[in-house]
Coordinates of C-alpha atoms and ligand atoms in Angstrom, one line a residue:
X1 CA 187.5 65.9 -100.2
X2 CA 188.9 63.5 -102.8
X3 CA 188.0 59.8 -102.4
X4 CA 190.4 57.1 -101.4
X5 CA 190.6 54.2 -103.9
X6 CA 191.0 50.6 -103.1
X7 CA 191.3 48.5 -106.3
X8 CA 191.1 44.8 -105.6
X9 CA 191.9 42.7 -108.7
X10 CA 191.9 38.9 -108.8
X11 CA 193.7 36.9 -111.4
X12 CA 191.5 34.9 -113.8
X13 CA 188.3 35.2 -111.8
X14 CA 185.4 34.9 -114.2
X15 CA 182.2 36.9 -113.7
X16 CA 180.2 33.7 -113.9
X17 CA 182.0 32.5 -110.6
X18 CA 180.6 35.5 -108.7
X19 CA 177.2 35.1 -107.2
X20 CA 176.3 38.8 -107.9
X21 CA 176.5 37.8 -111.6
X22 CA 174.3 34.8 -111.1
X23 CA 176.9 32.1 -110.7
X24 CA 175.4 28.6 -110.7
X25 CA 178.4 27.0 -109.0
X26 CA 179.4 29.1 -106.0
X27 CA 178.6 31.9 -103.6
X28 CA 180.7 35.0 -103.0
X29 CA 178.8 36.9 -100.2
X30 CA 181.6 39.3 -99.5
X31 CA 182.3 40.3 -103.1
X32 CA 178.5 40.6 -103.5
X33 CA 178.5 43.2 -100.7
X34 CA 180.0 45.6 -103.2
X35 CA 177.1 45.0 -105.6
X36 CA 174.5 45.3 -102.8
X37 CA 176.1 48.5 -101.5
X38 CA 177.2 49.9 -104.9
X39 CA 177.0 49.1 -108.6
X40 CA 177.4 46.0 -110.7
X41 CA 178.7 46.7 -114.2
X42 CA 177.4 44.0 -116.6
X43 CA 179.4 44.7 -119.8
X44 CA 183.0 45.4 -118.8
X45 CA 185.4 43.8 -121.2
X46 CA 189.1 43.3 -121.5
X47 CA 190.8 44.4 -124.7
X48 CA 193.2 41.4 -124.8
X49 CA 192.4 38.4 -122.5
X50 CA 195.8 37.8 -121.0
X51 CA 197.3 38.8 -117.6
X52 CA 200.1 41.2 -118.5
X53 CA 198.4 42.9 -121.4
X54 CA 195.3 43.6 -119.4
X55 CA 197.4 44.9 -116.5
X56 CA 199.3 47.2 -118.8
X57 CA 196.0 48.6 -120.2
X58 CA 194.7 49.2 -116.6
X59 CA 197.9 51.0 -115.5
X60 CA 198.1 53.2 -118.6
X61 CA 194.6 53.6 -120.0
X62 CA 195.9 52.5 -123.4
X63 CA 195.5 49.6 -125.8
X64 CA 198.4 47.1 -126.2
X65 CA 199.8 48.4 -129.5
X66 CA 200.3 51.7 -127.6
X67 CA 201.6 50.4 -124.3
X68 CA 203.8 47.7 -125.9
X69 CA 202.5 44.7 -123.9
X70 CA 200.8 42.7 -126.6
X71 CA 201.9 39.3 -125.3
X72 CA 203.2 37.7 -122.1
X73 CA 206.8 38.1 -123.6
X74 CA 206.7 41.8 -124.5
X75 CA 207.9 43.6 -121.4
X76 CA 206.3 46.6 -119.8
X77 CA 208.3 49.8 -119.7
X78 CA 207.1 51.3 -116.4
X79 CA 208.4 54.7 -117.3
X80 CA 205.4 55.3 -119.5
X81 CA 202.6 57.6 -118.3
X82 CA 200.5 55.6 -115.8
X83 CA 197.7 56.0 -113.2
X84 CA 199.7 55.4 -110.0
X85 CA 202.4 58.1 -110.7
X86 CA 199.7 60.6 -111.8
X87 CA 197.8 60.0 -108.6
X88 CA 200.9 60.3 -106.5
X89 CA 201.9 63.5 -108.2
X90 CA 198.5 65.0 -107.3
X91 CA 199.0 64.2 -103.6
X92 CA 197.7 60.6 -103.3
X93 CA 199.5 58.1 -101.1
X94 CA 200.0 55.1 -103.4
X95 CA 200.7 51.4 -102.8
X96 CA 200.7 48.0 -104.6
X97 CA 200.5 44.7 -102.8
X98 CA 200.5 41.3 -104.5
X99 CA 200.8 40.2 -108.2
X100 CA 202.5 42.7 -110.5
X101 CA 203.4 40.4 -113.5
X102 CA 204.7 43.1 -115.7
X103 CA 208.4 42.2 -115.3
X104 CA 211.1 42.8 -112.8
X105 CA 214.3 44.9 -112.5
X106 CA 215.1 48.4 -113.7
X107 CA 212.4 49.9 -116.0
X108 CA 210.1 46.9 -115.4
X109 CA 209.7 47.3 -111.6
X110 CA 206.5 49.0 -110.3
X111 CA 206.6 52.8 -110.5
X112 CA 204.5 55.5 -109.0
X113 CA 204.0 53.8 -105.7
X114 CA 205.1 55.1 -102.3
X115 CA 205.2 51.5 -101.2
X116 CA 205.1 48.2 -103.1
X117 CA 205.6 44.5 -102.2
X118 CA 205.0 42.1 -105.0
X119 CA 205.1 38.4 -105.9
X120 CA 207.9 37.5 -108.3
X121 CA 206.3 36.7 -111.7
X122 CA 203.3 34.4 -110.9
X123 CA 204.3 33.9 -107.3
X124 CA 203.4 30.9 -105.1
X125 CA 200.2 30.0 -103.3
X126 CA 201.8 28.6 -100.2
X127 CA 204.6 30.3 -98.2
X128 CA 205.1 33.0 -101.0
X129 CA 208.2 35.0 -101.6
X130 CA 207.7 38.8 -101.8
X131 CA 210.0 41.3 -103.5
X132 CA 210.2 44.7 -101.8
X133 CA 211.0 48.1 -103.3
X134 CA 214.4 48.2 -101.5
X135 CA 215.4 45.2 -103.5
X136 CA 215.1 42.7 -100.7
X137 CA 213.2 39.4 -100.7
X138 CA 211.3 37.7 -97.9
X139 CA 209.4 34.4 -97.6
X140 CA 206.2 34.8 -95.6
X141 CA 204.7 31.6 -94.2
X142 CA 201.0 31.1 -94.9
X143 CA 198.5 31.3 -97.7
X144 CA 199.0 33.8 -100.4
X145 CA 195.5 35.4 -100.5
X146 CA 195.5 35.9 -96.7
X147 CA 199.0 37.4 -96.8
X148 CA 198.2 39.9 -99.5
X149 CA 195.3 41.0 -97.4
X150 CA 197.4 41.2 -94.3
X151 CA 200.0 43.3 -96.0
X152 CA 197.3 45.6 -97.5
X153 CA 195.7 46.1 -94.1
X154 CA 199.2 46.9 -92.7
X155 CA 199.7 49.6 -95.2
X156 CA 196.2 51.0 -94.8
X157 CA 196.9 51.3 -91.0
X158 CA 200.0 53.4 -91.8
X159 CA 198.4 56.0 -94.1
X160 CA 198.2 59.7 -93.3
X161 CA 194.5 60.2 -92.8
X162 CA 194.7 63.8 -94.0
X163 CA 195.6 62.8 -97.5
X164 CA 193.7 60.5 -99.9
X165 CA 195.2 57.1 -100.8
X166 CA 195.2 54.7 -103.7
X167 CA 195.8 51.0 -102.9
X168 CA 196.1 48.2 -105.5
X169 CA 195.4 44.8 -104.0
X170 CA 196.4 42.3 -106.6
X171 CA 195.6 38.7 -105.7
X172 CA 197.3 35.8 -107.3
X173 CA 194.3 33.6 -107.0
X174 CA 192.5 31.9 -108.7
X175 CA 195.3 31.6 -111.4
X176 CA 196.5 28.2 -112.5
X177 CA 197.5 25.8 -110.9
X178 CA 194.6 26.5 -108.4
X179 CA 196.1 25.5 -105.1
X180 CA 193.5 26.0 -102.4
X181 CA 194.1 26.9 -98.8
X182 CA 194.0 23.7 -96.6
X183 CA 190.9 25.0 -94.8
X184 CA 189.0 25.1 -98.0
X185 CA 189.8 21.6 -99.3
X186 CA 186.6 20.1 -98.1
X187 CA 184.3 22.7 -99.8
X188 CA 182.1 21.4 -102.6
X189 CA 181.7 17.7 -101.6
X190 CA 179.0 17.3 -104.3
X191 CA 179.4 17.5 -108.0
X192 CA 178.8 20.9 -109.6
X193 CA 176.7 21.7 -112.7
X194 CA 178.5 21.1 -116.0
X195 CA 178.4 23.9 -118.6
X196 CA 176.1 23.5 -121.5
X197 CA 179.0 23.7 -123.9
X198 CA 181.4 21.4 -122.1
X199 CA 181.3 18.7 -124.8
X200 CA 181.4 21.1 -127.7
X201 CA 183.6 19.9 -130.6
X202 CA 185.5 22.7 -132.3
X203 CA 185.7 21.2 -135.8
X204 CA 185.2 23.7 -138.6
X205 CA 186.2 26.6 -136.3
X206 CA 189.5 28.3 -135.7
X207 CA 189.1 27.2 -132.1
X208 CA 190.0 23.6 -133.2
X209 CA 193.7 24.7 -133.0
X210 CA 193.5 25.5 -129.3
X211 CA 195.1 23.1 -126.8
X212 CA 193.4 24.1 -123.6
X213 CA 190.6 21.6 -123.1
X214 CA 189.8 20.2 -119.7
X215 CA 189.5 16.8 -121.4
X216 CA 192.9 16.6 -122.9
X217 CA 195.2 19.4 -121.8
X218 CA 195.1 19.7 -118.0
X219 CA 198.3 18.5 -116.5
X220 CA 199.0 16.4 -113.4
X221 CA 200.1 19.5 -111.4
X222 CA 196.8 21.1 -112.3
X223 CA 194.7 18.2 -111.2
X224 CA 196.9 17.2 -108.2
X225 CA 195.1 13.9 -107.9
X226 CA 195.3 10.5 -109.6
X227 CA 192.6 9.7 -112.3
X228 CA 190.4 6.9 -111.0
X229 CA 190.7 3.7 -113.1
X230 CA 187.9 2.2 -115.2
X231 CA 186.3 5.5 -116.5
X232 CA 185.2 6.0 -120.1
X233 CA 186.7 8.9 -122.0
X234 CA 183.7 11.2 -121.2
X235 CA 183.7 10.1 -117.6
X236 CA 187.4 11.0 -117.4
X237 CA 186.6 14.4 -118.8
X238 CA 183.9 15.0 -116.3
X239 CA 186.1 13.9 -113.4
X240 CA 188.8 16.3 -114.6
X241 CA 186.2 19.1 -114.8
X242 CA 185.0 18.5 -111.2
X243 CA 188.5 18.3 -110.0
X244 CA 189.5 21.5 -111.8
X245 CA 186.4 23.6 -111.0
X246 CA 186.4 22.7 -107.3
X247 CA 190.0 23.7 -106.8
X248 CA 189.4 26.9 -108.8
X249 CA 186.3 27.7 -106.6
X250 CA 188.1 26.9 -103.4
X251 CA 190.8 29.5 -104.4
X252 CA 187.9 31.9 -105.1
X253 CA 186.5 31.2 -101.7
X254 CA 189.6 32.5 -100.1
X255 CA 189.5 35.6 -102.2
X256 CA 185.9 36.2 -101.1
X257 CA 186.8 35.6 -97.4
X258 CA 189.6 38.1 -97.8
X259 CA 187.5 40.8 -99.6
X260 CA 185.3 40.5 -96.5
X261 CA 188.3 41.0 -94.2
X262 CA 189.3 44.1 -96.1
X263 CA 185.8 45.6 -96.2
X264 CA 185.5 45.0 -92.4
X265 CA 188.8 46.8 -91.9
X266 CA 187.6 49.8 -93.9
X267 CA 184.4 49.8 -91.8
X268 CA 186.4 49.5 -88.5
X269 CA 188.7 52.3 -89.6
X270 CA 185.8 54.6 -90.5
X271 CA 187.0 54.7 -94.1
X272 CA 184.1 53.1 -96.0
X273 CA 182.1 56.2 -96.8
X274 CA 185.1 58.1 -98.3
X275 CA 186.6 55.2 -100.2
X276 CA 185.9 53.9 -103.6
X277 CA 186.2 50.1 -103.5
X278 CA 186.5 48.1 -106.8
X279 CA 186.5 44.3 -107.3
X280 CA 187.5 43.1 -110.7
X281 CA 189.8 40.5 -112.4
X282 CA 192.4 41.0 -115.2
X283 CA 190.1 39.0 -117.5
X284 CA 187.5 36.4 -117.6
X285 CA 188.1 32.6 -117.8
X286 CA 186.6 29.5 -119.2
X287 CA 185.1 27.3 -116.4
X288 CA 184.7 24.3 -118.6
X289 CA 182.8 26.4 -121.1
X290 CA 183.4 25.2 -124.7
X291 CA 185.3 22.4 -123.0
X292 CA 188.1 24.7 -121.9
X293 CA 190.0 26.2 -119.0
X294 CA 192.1 29.4 -119.6
X295 CA 191.2 32.6 -121.5
X296 CA 192.7 34.3 -124.7
X297 CA 189.6 34.0 -126.9
X298 CA 187.2 36.9 -127.6
X299 CA 184.3 34.6 -126.5
X300 CA 182.1 35.9 -123.8
X301 CA 183.4 33.9 -120.8
X302 CA 187.0 35.2 -121.2
X303 CA 186.2 38.6 -122.6
X304 CA 183.9 39.7 -119.7
X305 CA 185.4 41.1 -116.5
X306 CA 183.6 41.2 -113.2
X307 CA 183.4 44.8 -112.1
X308 CA 181.7 45.8 -108.8
X309 CA 182.2 49.3 -107.3
X310 CA 181.1 50.9 -104.1
X311 CA 181.3 54.6 -103.2
X312 CA 178.5 55.6 -100.9
X313 CA 178.9 59.3 -101.6
X314 CA 178.1 59.0 -105.3
X315 CA 176.9 55.5 -106.3
X316 CA 173.5 54.2 -105.4
X317 CA 173.3 50.9 -103.5
X318 CA 172.1 48.0 -105.5
X319 CA 172.4 49.7 -108.8
X320 CA 173.6 48.2 -112.2
X321 CA 174.7 49.4 -115.6
X322 CA 175.0 47.7 -118.9
X323 CA 177.0 50.1 -121.0
X324 CA 180.0 48.8 -123.0
X325 CA 183.0 49.6 -120.9
X326 CA 186.7 48.4 -121.3
X327 CA 189.7 48.0 -119.1
X328 CA 191.3 50.9 -120.9
X329 CA 188.6 53.1 -119.2
X330 CA 189.6 52.4 -115.6
X331 CA 192.5 54.8 -115.3
X332 CA 190.6 57.8 -116.6
X333 CA 187.7 57.0 -114.3
X334 CA 189.9 57.0 -111.2
X335 CA 191.6 60.2 -112.4
X336 CA 188.2 61.8 -112.9
X337 CA 187.3 61.0 -109.3
X338 CA 190.6 62.3 -108.1
X339 CA 190.2 65.5 -110.0
X340 CA 193.4 64.9 -112.1
X341 CA 193.5 65.7 -115.8
X342 CA 193.9 62.6 -118.0
X343 CA 197.1 62.1 -119.9
X344 CA 196.7 63.0 -123.6
X345 CA 197.9 59.6 -124.6
X346 CA 195.1 57.8 -122.7
X347 CA 192.5 56.2 -125.0
X348 CA 189.6 55.3 -122.7
X349 CA 186.8 57.4 -121.2
X350 CA 185.7 58.0 -117.6
X351 CA 182.4 56.2 -116.8
X352 CA 181.8 58.2 -113.6
X353 CA 178.5 59.5 -115.2
X354 CA 177.2 56.0 -115.4
X355 CA 178.3 55.3 -111.8
X356 CA 176.2 58.2 -110.7
X357 CA 173.2 56.6 -112.3
X358 CA 173.0 59.0 -115.2
X359 CA 173.0 58.4 -119.0
X360 CA 176.4 59.1 -120.6
X361 CA 175.9 60.9 -123.9
X362 CA 177.5 59.6 -127.1
X363 CA 178.8 56.5 -125.2
X364 CA 180.5 53.9 -127.4
X365 CA 178.3 51.3 -129.1
X366 CA 181.0 48.8 -129.8
X367 CA 184.3 47.6 -128.2
X368 CA 187.5 46.6 -130.0
X369 CA 189.5 43.5 -129.0
X370 CA 192.8 42.0 -130.1
X371 CA 194.6 38.9 -129.0
X372 CA 198.2 39.0 -130.3
X373 CA 199.9 36.0 -128.8
X374 CA 199.5 33.8 -131.8
X375 CA 200.0 30.1 -131.5
X376 CA 202.1 30.3 -128.3
X377 CA 203.9 27.1 -127.4
X378 CA 201.3 25.9 -125.0
X379 CA 197.7 27.0 -125.8
X380 CA 198.0 27.4 -129.6
X381 CA 195.2 30.0 -129.8
X382 CA 195.4 31.9 -133.1
X383 CA 195.8 35.6 -133.2
X384 CA 192.5 37.5 -133.8
X385 CA 190.8 40.8 -133.5
X386 CA 187.2 41.8 -133.6
X387 CA 184.4 44.0 -132.6
X388 CA 181.5 43.4 -130.2
X389 CA 178.3 45.5 -130.1
X390 CA 175.4 45.0 -127.7
X391 CA 174.1 42.1 -129.9
X392 CA 176.7 40.9 -132.3
X393 CA 180.3 39.9 -132.4
X394 CA 182.6 39.8 -135.5
X395 CA 185.9 38.1 -135.1
X396 CA 188.8 37.8 -137.6
X397 CA 191.4 35.2 -137.0
X398 CA 194.3 36.6 -139.0
X399 CA 196.4 33.8 -137.5
X400 CA 199.8 35.3 -137.8
X401 CA 202.3 36.1 -135.0
X402 CA 203.8 39.0 -137.0
X403 CA 207.2 38.3 -135.4
X404 CA 206.2 39.3 -131.9
X405 CA 207.9 37.7 -128.9
X406 CA 205.8 34.8 -127.5
X407 CA 204.3 33.9 -130.9
X408 CA 205.2 31.1 -133.3
X409 CA 206.2 31.7 -136.9
X410 CA 203.4 29.3 -138.2
X411 CA 200.8 31.2 -140.2
X412 CA 197.4 29.8 -141.0
X413 CA 194.6 30.6 -143.5
X414 CA 192.5 33.5 -142.0
X415 CA 189.0 32.7 -140.8
X416 CA 186.0 34.9 -139.9
X417 CA 183.3 34.3 -137.3
X418 CA 180.1 36.2 -136.6
X419 CA 177.8 35.5 -133.7
X420 CA 174.3 36.8 -132.9
X421 CA 174.5 36.9 -129.1
X422 CA 170.7 37.4 -128.8
X423 CA 169.9 34.2 -130.7
X424 CA 173.1 32.3 -129.8
X425 CA 174.4 33.3 -126.4
X426 CA 176.9 30.4 -126.2
X427 CA 178.4 31.4 -129.5
X428 CA 178.0 28.0 -131.2
X429 CA 176.6 29.0 -134.5
X430 CA 178.9 31.0 -136.8
X431 CA 176.6 33.0 -139.1
X432 CA 179.3 34.7 -141.1
X433 CA 178.4 33.0 -144.3
X434 CA 174.6 33.1 -143.6
X435 CA 172.9 35.3 -146.3
X436 CA 170.3 36.3 -143.7
X437 CA 173.1 38.1 -141.9
X438 CA 174.7 39.8 -144.9
X439 CA 173.6 43.3 -143.9
X440 CA 174.7 42.8 -140.3
X441 CA 178.0 41.5 -141.5
X442 CA 178.6 44.5 -143.7
X443 CA 177.8 46.9 -140.9
X444 CA 180.1 45.1 -138.5
X445 CA 182.9 45.0 -141.0
X446 CA 182.6 48.7 -141.3
X447 CA 182.4 49.1 -137.5
X448 CA 185.5 47.0 -137.0
X449 CA 187.5 49.1 -139.5
X450 CA 186.2 52.3 -137.8
X451 CA 187.0 51.3 -134.2
X452 CA 190.3 49.8 -135.2
X453 CA 191.3 53.1 -136.8
X454 CA 189.9 55.0 -133.9
X455 CA 192.2 53.3 -131.4
X456 CA 195.1 53.7 -133.8
X457 CA 195.6 50.0 -134.6
X458 CA 196.0 48.6 -138.1
X459 CA 194.4 45.8 -140.0
X460 CA 196.4 42.7 -140.9
X461 CA 196.0 41.9 -144.6
X462 CA 195.6 38.3 -145.7
X463 CA 198.7 36.7 -147.1
Ligands
CA501 CA1 195.0 36.7 -115.5

């Protein structure tokens, strides 16, 4: 019998705010259940740390230069070959509930689902509007994360138990502007630990251009509270950090509660043994790390995705794996479990072998990343691409929008960065010009060229 698949994806939930990954700032007992009863993947990375581009990669098993969603302003054509339609064609019952964020109307609406009900664009935390597949809209009173779970349970209760199903539960939380449910507002009465890199200065690095620091760039509607008078500049920055991180984690708490509700429903319905359950996020997030909120950069905190998976028939409880996996691999992995041949356009690889606890032969030793949304009008992160191995990361800021929608026409002098993650896990010391790393650098440059060509992307030459 083919497994059911429940794919739970949060929006901007960093792995370091999941206790199964060793969070120092919160506890997520329900999400952790998937690690305790299944496998924790420790090196899952997005290939472009932005909402829509990551979602397009997950749907299609392709990199953004192939699926056409390089930025938040390049719209997704939902007619392209994608996981939900392939599963449906093979006999799965398919549904999507929650955040879609790949455009609306005509060719942009969700496809391949027997049932969908989605938030328009980012959606609202309180009393959200939902768009339904018949073109109607409805406002549902309550809190978004609860409602997405209610609607998911409703659909699960309606499925034909003689056929497998595929359900995508896409939470809005904890995306900006981090509006918690009223019942969670009193959580975290005490101050939380501050990241080691919170007061990092970005001088001398391409990161200096970015405008997404907690200290300077959070807005009133993000903080939702009046800054107390009489604080020094650093005290103000710390007040903003505490305000931001607590609201973020309160939103996460509701996600965790609701993962628990969904797992309980699967238990009560007798479905847990035959159902693959995944918990992930569309990318990571800076939780004050390097002084930032948001994502975009190829640095570890935004590059890494949490990925926990449970399937009692095949995955050992309490297991873990550290292979280099990317979001482009997800579609082929689910197709593998479903016994459906992958589409020839797909660019990832099934990691079912690792999930079984076996070594995958000839597995990749590096991952390719590319952030295209150069110098957008808000965050001003420069376009870059790079390669990450188990120990090193080489990044090239080509700093050019190349005329893509959502980018500026300002072009900057390119810059390189190289980090030794074993010696410098916080990525504070660029060793690109360090003679001691000359051989490492040459090998990584060759690997970047190789992996870029392998995925069919092209280098950007310096102006
Ligand atoms: Ca996101």
